[in-house]
mmCIF file of C-alpha atoms in Angstrom:
data_model
loop_
_atom_site.group_PDB
_atom_site.id
_atom_site.type_symbol
_atom_site.label_atom_id
_atom_site.label_comp_id
_atom_site.label_asym_id
_atom_site.label_seq_id
_atom_site.Cartn_x
_atom_site.Cartn_y
_atom_site.Cartn_z
ATOM 1 C CA GLN A 1 138.565 149.350 66.292
ATOM 2 C CA VAL A 2 137.484 145.813 65.188
ATOM 3 C CA GLN A 3 134.094 143.883 65.856
ATOM 4 C CA PRO A 4 134.344 140.153 66.307
ATOM 5 C CA VAL A 5 131.910 137.991 65.075
ATOM 6 C CA GLU A 6 131.822 134.201 65.789
ATOM 7 C CA SER A 7 130.540 131.339 63.847
ATOM 8 C CA GLY A 8 130.741 127.552 63.763
ATOM 9 C CA GLY A 9 129.275 126.562 66.977
ATOM 10 C CA GLY A 10 126.864 123.372 67.056
ATOM 11 C CA LEU A 11 126.095 120.424 68.929
ATOM 12 C CA VAL A 12 128.645 117.440 68.468
ATOM 13 C CA GLN A 13 129.337 113.961 70.117
ATOM 14 C CA ALA A 14 132.064 113.275 72.619
ATOM 15 C CA GLY A 15 135.496 112.787 70.574
ATOM 16 C CA GLY A 16 134.026 114.767 67.578
ATOM 17 C CA SER A 17 135.475 118.099 66.123
ATOM 18 C CA LEU A 18 134.418 121.524 65.373
ATOM 19 C CA ARG A 19 135.878 124.500 63.968
ATOM 20 C CA LEU A 20 134.866 127.963 65.242
ATOM 21 C CA SER A 21 135.450 131.127 63.195
ATOM 22 C CA CYS A 22 135.871 134.933 64.204
ATOM 23 C CA ALA A 23 135.524 137.201 61.303
ATOM 24 C CA ALA A 24 136.652 140.795 62.458
ATOM 25 C CA SER A 25 135.620 143.665 60.886
ATOM 26 C CA GLY A 26 138.040 146.765 60.554
ATOM 27 C CA ARG A 27 141.422 147.756 58.751
ATOM 28 C CA THR A 28 143.260 147.312 61.937
ATOM 29 C CA PHE A 29 142.749 143.717 62.325
ATOM 30 C CA SER A 30 146.321 142.500 62.089
ATOM 31 C CA GLY A 31 147.257 144.837 64.679
ATOM 32 C CA TYR A 32 145.316 143.032 67.592
ATOM 33 C CA ALA A 33 145.894 139.974 69.616
ATOM 34 C CA MET A 34 143.020 137.801 69.499
ATOM 35 C CA ALA A 35 141.443 135.227 71.837
ATOM 36 C CA TRP A 36 139.082 132.999 72.438
ATOM 37 C CA PHE A 37 137.300 132.609 76.265
ATOM 38 C CA ARG A 38 133.904 130.323 77.139
ATOM 39 C CA GLN A 39 131.365 130.613 79.838
ATOM 40 C CA ALA A 40 129.434 127.536 80.892
ATOM 41 C CA PRO A 41 126.210 127.487 82.517
ATOM 42 C CA GLY A 42 126.547 128.899 86.081
ATOM 43 C CA LYS A 43 130.446 129.344 85.822
ATOM 44 C CA GLU A 44 132.636 132.447 85.053
ATOM 45 C CA ARG A 45 133.900 133.289 81.742
ATOM 46 C CA GLU A 46 137.386 131.214 81.345
ATOM 47 C CA PHE A 47 140.307 131.809 79.303
ATOM 48 C CA VAL A 48 140.832 129.219 76.112
ATOM 49 C CA SER A 49 143.468 130.645 73.970
ATOM 50 C CA ALA A 50 145.091 133.492 72.403
ATOM 51 C CA ILE A 51 147.279 134.222 69.760
ATOM 52 C CA SER A 52 149.431 137.348 68.973
ATOM 53 C CA TRP A 53 149.000 140.013 66.293
ATOM 54 C CA SER A 54 151.550 138.307 63.998
ATOM 55 C CA GLY A 55 150.420 134.794 64.779
ATOM 56 C CA ASP A 56 153.845 133.602 66.178
ATOM 57 C CA ASN A 57 153.095 133.288 69.951
ATOM 58 C CA THR A 58 150.024 131.141 71.021
ATOM 59 C CA TYR A 59 148.590 130.254 74.146
ATOM 60 C CA TYR A 60 146.461 127.579 75.687
ATOM 61 C CA ALA A 61 144.428 126.708 78.617
ATOM 62 C CA ASP A 62 145.789 123.389 80.262
ATOM 63 C CA SER A 63 142.350 122.098 79.791
ATOM 64 C CA VAL A 64 142.494 122.378 75.905
ATOM 65 C CA LYS A 65 146.070 121.798 75.426
ATOM 66 C CA GLY A 66 146.746 119.184 72.830
ATOM 67 C CA ARG A 67 143.167 119.378 71.433
ATOM 68 C CA PHE A 68 142.685 122.820 70.401
ATOM 69 C CA THR A 69 144.607 124.688 67.915
ATOM 70 C CA ILE A 70 144.251 128.333 67.334
ATOM 71 C CA SER A 71 145.079 130.157 63.797
ATOM 72 C CA ARG A 72 144.723 133.492 61.979
ATOM 73 C CA VAL A 73 145.357 135.048 58.805
ATOM 74 C CA ASN A 74 145.317 138.806 58.828
ATOM 75 C CA SER A 75 144.615 139.089 55.042
ATOM 76 C CA LYS A 76 141.441 137.429 55.835
ATOM 77 C CA ASN A 77 140.355 139.203 59.052
ATOM 78 C CA THR A 78 139.870 136.032 60.519
ATOM 79 C CA VAL A 79 141.024 133.667 63.447
ATOM 80 C CA TRP A 80 140.066 130.315 63.993
ATOM 81 C CA LEU A 81 139.715 127.812 66.989
ATOM 82 C CA GLN A 82 140.098 124.238 65.483
ATOM 83 C CA MET A 83 138.834 121.794 68.402
ATOM 84 C CA ASN A 84 139.358 118.153 68.529
ATOM 85 C CA SER A 85 138.791 115.097 70.761
ATOM 86 C CA LEU A 86 136.079 117.239 72.413
ATOM 87 C CA LYS A 87 134.580 116.540 75.831
ATOM 88 C CA PRO A 88 131.467 117.344 77.462
ATOM 89 C CA GLU A 89 132.933 119.587 79.615
ATOM 90 C CA ASP A 90 133.905 121.786 76.695
ATOM 91 C CA THR A 91 130.316 122.657 76.343
ATOM 92 C CA ALA A 92 130.029 126.398 76.571
ATOM 93 C CA VAL A 93 129.251 129.616 74.741
ATOM 94 C CA TYR A 94 132.398 130.476 73.147
ATOM 95 C CA TYR A 95 133.577 134.094 72.721
ATOM 96 C CA CYS A 96 135.991 135.660 70.241
ATOM 97 C CA ALA A 97 137.833 138.874 71.761
ATOM 98 C CA ALA A 98 140.315 141.404 70.360
ATOM 99 C CA GLY A 99 142.660 143.380 72.590
ATOM 100 C CA GLY A 100 146.160 145.358 72.272
ATOM 101 C CA ILE A 101 147.847 142.521 74.159
ATOM 102 C CA THR A 102 148.391 138.928 74.094
ATOM 103 C CA SER A 103 147.005 137.762 77.377
ATOM 104 C CA ARG A 104 144.953 135.222 79.323
ATOM 105 C CA THR A 105 142.897 137.863 81.066
ATOM 106 C CA ALA A 106 139.559 138.824 79.979
ATOM 107 C CA TYR A 107 139.757 142.628 80.917
ATOM 108 C CA THR A 108 142.707 143.168 78.653
ATOM 109 C CA TYR A 109 140.578 142.548 75.657
ATOM 110 C CA ASP A 110 138.445 145.803 74.663
ATOM 111 C CA TYR A 111 136.392 144.339 71.679
ATOM 112 C CA TRP A 112 133.894 141.095 72.309
ATOM 113 C CA GLY A 113 131.856 139.150 69.790
ATOM 114 C CA GLN A 114 128.453 137.838 70.750
ATOM 115 C CA GLY A 115 129.292 134.137 71.232
ATOM 116 C CA THR A 116 128.682 130.811 69.550
ATOM 117 C CA GLN A 117 126.951 127.892 71.482
ATOM 118 C CA VAL A 118 129.129 124.506 71.617
ATOM 119 C CA THR A 119 127.352 121.426 73.067
ATOM 120 C CA VAL A 120 129.268 118.045 73.288
ATOM 121 C CA SER A 121 127.135 115.466 74.081
ATOM 122 C CA SER A 122 128.150 112.206 75.869
#
């Protein structure tokens, strides 16, 4: 069992960068796939990026491909989301999630953080 805790959100101008961190408690972190999802006001939660337990496989939503990079270091129980060239449409609450398989689907992830707000001004 792991408990993700996100940090690193904030307010940034369009074109800027932010790096989100997700620190997950629990000794079994390395056994979990990790993912980032986001939810904007009035919209459904959507997939952003995922990384396999080993870090060998990564996946991105088309809307962030080439701008966002997901990475992890299992010895630090941490996964990051580097976000570059941010756009106002990236504004959302970003959630970190842990699950048994690497997936783009929210229901496959068992453990969720509380979320961190990212606001991109135009």
